[in-house]
Short mmCIF file of C-alpha atoms in Angstrom, two decimals:
data_model
loop_
_atom_site.label_atom_id
_atom_site.label_comp_id
_atom_site.label_asym_id
_atom_site.label_seq_id
_atom_site.Cartn_x
_atom_site.Cartn_y
_atom_site.Cartn_z
CA MET A 121 70.76 57.34 217.17
CA THR A 122 70.61 57.66 220.92
CA THR A 123 67.55 58.92 222.74
CA GLN A 124 69.55 60.16 225.73
CA ARG A 125 70.03 63.88 226.07
CA PRO A 126 73.64 64.99 226.58
CA ASN A 127 74.84 66.42 229.87
CA VAL A 128 76.31 69.86 229.29
CA VAL A 129 78.06 71.99 231.90
CA LEU A 130 79.22 75.44 230.82
CA VAL A 131 81.78 76.97 233.17
CA ILE A 132 82.38 80.71 232.86
CA THR A 133 84.69 82.43 235.31
CA ASP A 134 84.99 86.16 235.76
CA ASP A 135 88.24 88.14 235.74
CA GLN A 136 90.46 85.17 234.88
CA GLY A 137 92.99 85.11 232.08
CA TYR A 138 93.93 82.08 229.97
CA GLY A 139 97.25 81.57 231.75
CA ASP A 140 95.84 81.80 235.28
CA LEU A 141 95.55 78.02 235.75
CA GLY A 142 98.04 75.22 236.20
CA CYS A 143 96.58 73.34 233.20
CA THR A 144 97.22 76.31 230.91
CA GLY A 145 100.83 76.73 231.96
CA HIS A 146 101.00 78.98 235.01
CA PRO A 147 104.41 78.28 236.58
CA TRP A 148 103.42 78.30 240.27
CA LEU A 149 99.63 78.32 240.68
CA LYS A 150 98.29 74.90 241.68
CA THR A 151 94.74 74.15 240.49
CA PRO A 152 94.44 70.34 240.66
CA ARG A 153 90.62 70.11 240.56
CA ILE A 154 90.29 72.49 237.63
CA ASP A 155 93.22 70.72 235.91
CA ALA A 156 91.40 67.37 236.22
CA PHE A 157 88.20 68.92 234.86
CA HIS A 158 90.27 70.43 232.01
CA ASP A 159 91.77 67.05 231.11
CA ASP A 160 88.31 65.51 230.56
CA ALA A 161 86.60 68.52 228.99
CA ILE A 162 86.04 69.84 225.51
CA ARG A 163 87.83 73.15 225.10
CA LEU A 164 86.70 75.86 222.72
CA THR A 165 89.97 77.23 221.35
CA ASP A 166 88.87 79.11 218.22
CA PHE A 167 85.69 81.13 218.53
CA HIS A 168 84.30 84.65 218.28
CA VAL A 169 82.16 86.52 220.80
CA SER A 170 80.53 89.90 221.06
CA PRO A 171 82.44 92.53 223.04
CA LEU A 172 80.65 92.06 226.36
CA CYS A 173 82.54 91.82 229.63
CA THR A 174 82.81 88.15 230.66
CA PRO A 175 82.66 86.31 227.27
CA THR A 176 85.55 88.29 225.77
CA ARG A 177 88.05 87.38 228.49
#
């Protein structure tokens, strides 16, 4: 067991849909920095949230 605490960064953007990034398939938007972050990140793809503004997008 490790005694180091994990580093966690939670990124929440407002008013952005799933397909609004190059890494999620947008045909002409270029988002190279976010795409690189996406490639090394853990993505939550199956989850449930309460119907508040930002978390439900």
